[in-house]
Tab-separated table of C-alpha atoms in Angstrom:
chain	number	residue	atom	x	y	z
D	15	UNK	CA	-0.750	-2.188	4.584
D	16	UNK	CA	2.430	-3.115	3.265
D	17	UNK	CA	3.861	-6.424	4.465
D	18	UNK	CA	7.364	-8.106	5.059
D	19	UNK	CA	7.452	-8.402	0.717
D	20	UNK	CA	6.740	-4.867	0.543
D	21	UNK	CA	9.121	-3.462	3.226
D	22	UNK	CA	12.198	-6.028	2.140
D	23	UNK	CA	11.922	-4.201	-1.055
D	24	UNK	CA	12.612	-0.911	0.878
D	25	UNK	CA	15.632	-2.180	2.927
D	26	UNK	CA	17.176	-3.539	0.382
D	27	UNK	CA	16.934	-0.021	-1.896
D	28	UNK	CA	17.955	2.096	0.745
D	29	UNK	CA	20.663	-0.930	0.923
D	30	UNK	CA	21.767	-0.162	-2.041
D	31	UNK	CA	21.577	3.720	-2.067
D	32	UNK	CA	22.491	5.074	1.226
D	33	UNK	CA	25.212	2.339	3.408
D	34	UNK	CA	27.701	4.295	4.892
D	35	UNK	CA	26.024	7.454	3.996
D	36	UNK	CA	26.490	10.536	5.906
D	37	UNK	CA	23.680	12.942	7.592
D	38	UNK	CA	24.721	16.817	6.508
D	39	UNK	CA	20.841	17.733	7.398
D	40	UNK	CA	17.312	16.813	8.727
D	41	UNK	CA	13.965	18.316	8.435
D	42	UNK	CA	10.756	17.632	9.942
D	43	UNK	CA	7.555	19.150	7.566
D	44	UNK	CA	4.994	17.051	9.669
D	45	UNK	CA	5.875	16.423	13.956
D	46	UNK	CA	2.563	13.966	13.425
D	47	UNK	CA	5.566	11.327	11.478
D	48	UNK	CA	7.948	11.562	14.357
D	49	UNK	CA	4.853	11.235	17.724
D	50	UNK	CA	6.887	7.450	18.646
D	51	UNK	CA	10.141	9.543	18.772
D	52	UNK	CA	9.811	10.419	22.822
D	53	UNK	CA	12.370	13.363	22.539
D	54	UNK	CA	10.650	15.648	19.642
D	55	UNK	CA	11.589	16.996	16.464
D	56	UNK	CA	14.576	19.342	17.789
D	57	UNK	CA	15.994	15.960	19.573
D	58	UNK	CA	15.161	14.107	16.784
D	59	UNK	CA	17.157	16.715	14.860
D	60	UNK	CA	19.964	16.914	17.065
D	61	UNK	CA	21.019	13.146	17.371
D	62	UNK	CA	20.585	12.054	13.705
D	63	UNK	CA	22.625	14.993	11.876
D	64	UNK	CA	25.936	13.848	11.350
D	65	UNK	CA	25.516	10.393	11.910
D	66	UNK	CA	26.473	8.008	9.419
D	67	UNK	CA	23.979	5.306	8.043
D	68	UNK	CA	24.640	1.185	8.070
D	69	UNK	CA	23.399	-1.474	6.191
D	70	UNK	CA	19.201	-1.156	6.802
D	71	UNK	CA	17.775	-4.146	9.007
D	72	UNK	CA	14.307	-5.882	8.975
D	73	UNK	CA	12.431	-7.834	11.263
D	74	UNK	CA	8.878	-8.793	10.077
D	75	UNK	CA	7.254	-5.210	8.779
D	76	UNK	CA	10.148	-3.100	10.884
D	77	UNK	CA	13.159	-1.264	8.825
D	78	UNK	CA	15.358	0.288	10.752
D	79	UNK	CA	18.784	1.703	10.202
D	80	UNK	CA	22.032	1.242	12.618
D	81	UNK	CA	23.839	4.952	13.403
D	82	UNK	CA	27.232	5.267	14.275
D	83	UNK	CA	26.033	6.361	18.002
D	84	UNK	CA	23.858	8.005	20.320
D	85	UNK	CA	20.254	5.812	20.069
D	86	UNK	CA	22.287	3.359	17.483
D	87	UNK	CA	19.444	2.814	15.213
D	88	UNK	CA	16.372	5.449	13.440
D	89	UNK	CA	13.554	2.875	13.122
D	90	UNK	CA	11.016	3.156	10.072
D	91	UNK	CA	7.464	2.114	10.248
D	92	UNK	CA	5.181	2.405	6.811
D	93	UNK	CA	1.865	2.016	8.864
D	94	UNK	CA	-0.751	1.812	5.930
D	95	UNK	CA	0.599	4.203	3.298
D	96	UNK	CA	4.193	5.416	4.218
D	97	UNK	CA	6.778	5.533	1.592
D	98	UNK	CA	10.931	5.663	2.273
D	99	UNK	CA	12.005	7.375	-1.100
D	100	UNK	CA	15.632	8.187	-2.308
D	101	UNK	CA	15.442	11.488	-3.998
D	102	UNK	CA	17.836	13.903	-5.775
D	103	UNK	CA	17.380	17.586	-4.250
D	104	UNK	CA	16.256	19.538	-7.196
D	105	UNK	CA	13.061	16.926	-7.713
D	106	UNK	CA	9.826	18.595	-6.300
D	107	UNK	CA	8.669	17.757	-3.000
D	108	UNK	CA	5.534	14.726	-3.084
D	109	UNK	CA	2.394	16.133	-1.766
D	110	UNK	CA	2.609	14.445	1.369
D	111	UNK	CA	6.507	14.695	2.319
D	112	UNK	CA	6.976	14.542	6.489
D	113	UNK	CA	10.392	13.882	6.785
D	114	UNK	CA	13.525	14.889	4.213
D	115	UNK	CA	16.997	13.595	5.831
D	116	UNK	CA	19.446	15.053	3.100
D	117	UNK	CA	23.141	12.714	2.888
D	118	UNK	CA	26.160	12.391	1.092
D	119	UNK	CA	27.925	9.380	-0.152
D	120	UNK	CA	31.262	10.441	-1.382
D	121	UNK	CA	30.840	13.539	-3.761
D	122	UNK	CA	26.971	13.243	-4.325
D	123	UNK	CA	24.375	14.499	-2.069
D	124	UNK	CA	20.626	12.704	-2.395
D	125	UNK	CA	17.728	13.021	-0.127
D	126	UNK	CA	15.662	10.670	1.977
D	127	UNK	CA	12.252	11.769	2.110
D	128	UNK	CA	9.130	9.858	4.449
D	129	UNK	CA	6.216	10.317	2.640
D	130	UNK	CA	2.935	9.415	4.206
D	131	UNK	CA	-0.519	9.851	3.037
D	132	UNK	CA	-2.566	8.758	5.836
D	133	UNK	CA	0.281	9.392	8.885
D	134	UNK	CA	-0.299	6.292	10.367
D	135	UNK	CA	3.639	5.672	10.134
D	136	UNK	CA	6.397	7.186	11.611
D	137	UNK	CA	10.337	7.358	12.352
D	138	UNK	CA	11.814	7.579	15.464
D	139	UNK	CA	15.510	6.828	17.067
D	140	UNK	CA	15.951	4.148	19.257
D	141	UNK	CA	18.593	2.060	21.108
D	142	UNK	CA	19.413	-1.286	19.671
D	143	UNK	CA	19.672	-4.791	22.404
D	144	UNK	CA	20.929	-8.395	22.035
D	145	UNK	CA	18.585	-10.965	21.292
D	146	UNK	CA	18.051	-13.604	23.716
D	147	UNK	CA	18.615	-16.664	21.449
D	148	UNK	CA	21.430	-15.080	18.974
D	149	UNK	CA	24.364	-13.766	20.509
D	150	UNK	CA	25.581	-10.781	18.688
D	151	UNK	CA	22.144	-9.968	16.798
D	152	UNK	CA	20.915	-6.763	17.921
D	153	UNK	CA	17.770	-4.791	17.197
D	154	UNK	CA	15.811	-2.115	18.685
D	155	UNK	CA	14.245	-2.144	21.890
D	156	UNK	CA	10.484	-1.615	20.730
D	157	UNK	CA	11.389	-4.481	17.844
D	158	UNK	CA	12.042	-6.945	20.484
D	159	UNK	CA	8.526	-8.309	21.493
D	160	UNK	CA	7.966	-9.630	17.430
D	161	UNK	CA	8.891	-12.703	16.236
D	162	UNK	CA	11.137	-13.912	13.828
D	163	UNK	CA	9.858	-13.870	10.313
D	164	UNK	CA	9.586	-17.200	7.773
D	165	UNK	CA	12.335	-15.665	5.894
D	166	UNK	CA	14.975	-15.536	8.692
D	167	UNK	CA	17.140	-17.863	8.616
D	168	UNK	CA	16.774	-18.830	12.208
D	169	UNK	CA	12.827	-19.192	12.146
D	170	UNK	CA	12.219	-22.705	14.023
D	171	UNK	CA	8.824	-24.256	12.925
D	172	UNK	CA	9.285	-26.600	15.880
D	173	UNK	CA	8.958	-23.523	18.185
D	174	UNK	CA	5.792	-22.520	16.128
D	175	UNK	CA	4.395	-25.991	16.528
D	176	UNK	CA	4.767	-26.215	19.971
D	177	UNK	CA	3.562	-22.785	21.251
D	178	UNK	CA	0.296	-23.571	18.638
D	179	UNK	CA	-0.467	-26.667	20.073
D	180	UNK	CA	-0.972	-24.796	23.318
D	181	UNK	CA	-3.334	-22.372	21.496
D	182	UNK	CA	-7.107	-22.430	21.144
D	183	UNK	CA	-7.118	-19.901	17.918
D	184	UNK	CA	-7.348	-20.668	14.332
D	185	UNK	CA	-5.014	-20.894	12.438
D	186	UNK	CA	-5.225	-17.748	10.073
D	187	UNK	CA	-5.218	-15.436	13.402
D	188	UNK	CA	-2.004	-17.433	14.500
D	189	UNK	CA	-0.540	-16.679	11.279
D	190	UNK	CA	-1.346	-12.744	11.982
D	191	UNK	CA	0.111	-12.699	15.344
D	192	UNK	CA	3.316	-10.423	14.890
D	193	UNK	CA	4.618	-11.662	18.236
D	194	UNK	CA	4.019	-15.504	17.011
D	195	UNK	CA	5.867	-15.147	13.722
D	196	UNK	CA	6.462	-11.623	11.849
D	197	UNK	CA	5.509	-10.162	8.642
D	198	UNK	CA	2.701	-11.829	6.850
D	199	UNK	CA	-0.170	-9.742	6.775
D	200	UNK	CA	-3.635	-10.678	5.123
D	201	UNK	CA	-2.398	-10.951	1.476
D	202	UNK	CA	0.128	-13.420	2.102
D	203	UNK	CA	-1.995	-15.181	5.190
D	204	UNK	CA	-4.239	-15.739	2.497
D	205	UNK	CA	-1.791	-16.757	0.162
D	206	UNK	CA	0.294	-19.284	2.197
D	207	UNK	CA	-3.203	-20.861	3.442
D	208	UNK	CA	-3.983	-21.496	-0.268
D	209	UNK	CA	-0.780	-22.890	-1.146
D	210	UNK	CA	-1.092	-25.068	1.598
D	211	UNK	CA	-4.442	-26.388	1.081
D	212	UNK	CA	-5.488	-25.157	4.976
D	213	UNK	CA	-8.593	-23.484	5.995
D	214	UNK	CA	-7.826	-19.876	8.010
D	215	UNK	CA	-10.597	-21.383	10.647
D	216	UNK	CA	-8.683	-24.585	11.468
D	217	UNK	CA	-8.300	-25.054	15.367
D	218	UNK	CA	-4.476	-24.606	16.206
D	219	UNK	CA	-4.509	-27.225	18.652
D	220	UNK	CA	-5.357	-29.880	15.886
D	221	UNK	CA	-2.620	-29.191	13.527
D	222	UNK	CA	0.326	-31.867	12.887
D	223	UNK	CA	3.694	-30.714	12.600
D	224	UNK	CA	3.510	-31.312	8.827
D	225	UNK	CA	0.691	-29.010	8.644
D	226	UNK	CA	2.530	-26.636	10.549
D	227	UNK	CA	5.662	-26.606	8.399
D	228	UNK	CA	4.031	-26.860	5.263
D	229	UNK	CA	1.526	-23.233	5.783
D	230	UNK	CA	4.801	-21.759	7.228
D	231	UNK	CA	6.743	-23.318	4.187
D	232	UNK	CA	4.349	-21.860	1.827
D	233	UNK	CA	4.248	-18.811	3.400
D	234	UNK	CA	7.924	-18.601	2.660
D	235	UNK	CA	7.744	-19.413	-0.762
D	236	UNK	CA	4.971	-16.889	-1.427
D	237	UNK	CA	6.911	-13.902	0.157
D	238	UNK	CA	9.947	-14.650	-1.628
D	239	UNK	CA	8.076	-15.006	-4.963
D	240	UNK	CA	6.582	-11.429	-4.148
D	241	UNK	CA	10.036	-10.275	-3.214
D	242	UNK	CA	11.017	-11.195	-6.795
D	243	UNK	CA	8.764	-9.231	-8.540
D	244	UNK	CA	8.819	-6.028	-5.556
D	245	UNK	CA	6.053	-6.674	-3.827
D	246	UNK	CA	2.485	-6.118	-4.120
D	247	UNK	CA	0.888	-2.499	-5.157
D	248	UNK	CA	-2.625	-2.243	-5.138
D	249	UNK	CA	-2.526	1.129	-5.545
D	250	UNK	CA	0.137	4.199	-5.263
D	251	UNK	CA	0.425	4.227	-1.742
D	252	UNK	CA	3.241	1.579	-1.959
D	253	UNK	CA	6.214	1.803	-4.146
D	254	UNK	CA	10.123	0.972	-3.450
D	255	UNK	CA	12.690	3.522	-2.893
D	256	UNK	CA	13.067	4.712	-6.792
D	257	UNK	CA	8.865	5.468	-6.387
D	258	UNK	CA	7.979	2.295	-8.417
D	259	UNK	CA	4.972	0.049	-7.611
D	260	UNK	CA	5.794	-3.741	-7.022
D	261	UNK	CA	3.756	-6.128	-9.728
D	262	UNK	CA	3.108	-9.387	-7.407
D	263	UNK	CA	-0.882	-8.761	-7.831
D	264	UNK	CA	-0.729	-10.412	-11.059
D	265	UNK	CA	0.380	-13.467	-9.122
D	266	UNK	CA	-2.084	-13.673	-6.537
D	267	UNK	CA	-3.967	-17.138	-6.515
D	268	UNK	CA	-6.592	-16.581	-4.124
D	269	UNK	CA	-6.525	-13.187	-2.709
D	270	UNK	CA	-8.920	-10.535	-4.499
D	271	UNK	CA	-9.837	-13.432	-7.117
D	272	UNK	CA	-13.411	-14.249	-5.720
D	273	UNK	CA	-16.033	-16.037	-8.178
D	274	UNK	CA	-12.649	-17.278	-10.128
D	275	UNK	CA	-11.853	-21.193	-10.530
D	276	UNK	CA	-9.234	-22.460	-8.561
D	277	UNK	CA	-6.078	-22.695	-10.999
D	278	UNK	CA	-5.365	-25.873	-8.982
D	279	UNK	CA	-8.678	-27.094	-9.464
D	280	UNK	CA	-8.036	-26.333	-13.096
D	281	UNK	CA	-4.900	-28.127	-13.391
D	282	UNK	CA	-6.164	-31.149	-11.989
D	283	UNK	CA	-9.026	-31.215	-13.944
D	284	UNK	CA	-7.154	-30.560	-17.463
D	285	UNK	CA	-4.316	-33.656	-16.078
D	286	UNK	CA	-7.619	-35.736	-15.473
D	287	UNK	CA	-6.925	-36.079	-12.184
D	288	UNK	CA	-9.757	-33.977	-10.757
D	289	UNK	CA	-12.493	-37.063	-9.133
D	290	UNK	CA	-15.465	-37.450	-11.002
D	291	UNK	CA	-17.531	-36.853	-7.781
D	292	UNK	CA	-16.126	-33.562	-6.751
D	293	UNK	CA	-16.152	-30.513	-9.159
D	294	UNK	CA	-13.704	-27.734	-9.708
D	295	UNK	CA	-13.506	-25.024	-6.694
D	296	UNK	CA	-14.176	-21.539	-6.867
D	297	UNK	CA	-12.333	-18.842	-4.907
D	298	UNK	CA	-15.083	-17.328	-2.351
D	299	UNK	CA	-14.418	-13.995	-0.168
D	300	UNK	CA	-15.762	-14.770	3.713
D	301	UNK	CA	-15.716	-12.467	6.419
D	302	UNK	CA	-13.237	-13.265	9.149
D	303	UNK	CA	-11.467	-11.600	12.013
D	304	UNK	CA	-13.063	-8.236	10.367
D	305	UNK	CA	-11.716	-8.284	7.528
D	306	UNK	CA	-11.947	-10.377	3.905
D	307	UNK	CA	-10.769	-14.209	3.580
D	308	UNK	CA	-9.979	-15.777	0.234
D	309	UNK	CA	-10.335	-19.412	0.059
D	310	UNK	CA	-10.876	-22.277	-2.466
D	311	UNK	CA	-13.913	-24.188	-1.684
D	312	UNK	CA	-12.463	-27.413	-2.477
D	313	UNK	CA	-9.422	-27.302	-2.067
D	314	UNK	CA	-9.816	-25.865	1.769
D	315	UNK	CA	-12.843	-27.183	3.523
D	316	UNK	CA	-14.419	-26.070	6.033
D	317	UNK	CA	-13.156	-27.703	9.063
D	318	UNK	CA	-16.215	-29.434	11.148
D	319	UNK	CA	-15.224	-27.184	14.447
D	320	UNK	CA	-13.437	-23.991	13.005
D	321	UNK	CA	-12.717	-21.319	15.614
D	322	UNK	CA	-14.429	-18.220	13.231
């Protein structure tokens, strides 16, 4: 499923390609992409054709797209294989095209097409409300319950700290919780727990405020060194908005690299500083919260009372 990386990548294309652009036409191929949209297809329709586009938005895995009126905003959600493509009209249609919203920007007139594979996502227009600590910020209604992402610029670790502390989880579930903190999604949990030499079982309630800072930190740093290199593609089902895959994979120190040495193991042990006692880690896959966990066995040890 494509995570805050992945969907950045997105906003900023159709950043780039369709800002002030203005709806001449909308058709739905598929209803099944617009089922969150409570008014239907011909609604649907109705309200978005002749609206002009703003600047895209993001919070966590959520794109949306401020209209000049009516619901204010048409929300995009991927779900596990949706794509948000800029296309010019006389290219074929993609096997699984839902939704083509055709626009003009000045004299040329380009095509945004939902594609979706496994219709898990969607689109749907929706009203857009003030946040309660940013006056002025506004997003959409159903956006409002997710937290701020490690990448805003108002994400407060202290608040993170303090609502964990109150927690009996561990700590990789905390870092999935959408309505905790938004956007990281197993890759980068994985990731950001690496980089921070933390174990995904660790109790909440017994991390410091460094510890806290420095997964969230790392988490950070991962996501924007994905965002550099446009995300992660594992396989076709995620591309940007010009239908090319993002290249981050090669990057990835601990997720999908079981039965490899830790690099950081490595580097410690070619600088000499690796103790004579303790050989190098290997990267292990573990089962956890249903799903696969990527860990160095050295580097993050089991904790003696993990929550698993």
């Amino acid at each position: 499923m494509p995570e805050l990386p992945e969907v950045e990548v997105v906003r900023r294309g159709i950043e780039q390609w369709a800002t002030n652009a203005q709806i001449i036409a909308v058709e739905v191929l598929d209803p099944r992409s617009l089922r969150r949209h409570v008014g239907g297809p011909e609604d649907f329709i109705a309200r978005l054709t002749g609206q002009r586009l703003a600047v895209g938005q993001r919070r966590g895995k959520y794109l949306w797209i401020p209209i000049d009126e009516g619901y204010n905003a048409v929300v995009v959600h991927l779900g596990m294989s949706g794509q948000l493509l800029i296309s010019q009209p006389d290219i074929p249609d993609q096997k699984h095209l839902k939704i083509r919203i055709t626009y003009t920007t000045g004299e040329s007139i380009q095509e945004l097409r939902f594609v979706d594979q496994r219709i898990f996502g969607g689109l749907y227009l929706d009203s857009l409300l003030p946040t309660q600590d940013q006056p002025g910020e506004l997003i959409p209604s159903t956006v409002m319950h997710i937290g701020r992402d490690p990448l805003d610029e108002h994400f407060d670790t202290e608040v993170i700290f303090l609502k964990l502390r109150k927690r009996k989880s561990s700590l990789k579930r905390a870092l999935l919780d959408q309505s905790l903190s938004s956007g990281i999604g197993n890759i980068y949990a994985d990731e950001a727990l690496y980089l921070a030499e933390l174990h995904y079982a660790r109790p909440t309630e017994t991390l410091t405020r460094k510890e806290v800072s420095r997964v969230y930190k790392a988490a950070e740093q991962v996501m924007t060194l994905a965002l550099a290199q446009g995300g992660t593609s594992f396989d076709a089902l995620y591309v940007n908005v010009n239908g090319e895959s993002g290249y981050f994979e090669r990057s990835l120190q601990a997720y999908g690299q079981a039965g490899e040495e830790c690099s950081r193991c490595a580097a410690q042990r070619s600088a000499g500083e690796l103790e004579a006692r303790r050989g190098p880690g290997v990267i292990v896959r573990e089962k956890f919260m249903g799903r696969s966990s990527y860990r160095c066995t050295v580097c993050q040890p089991r904790p003696r009372k993990g929550r698993w």
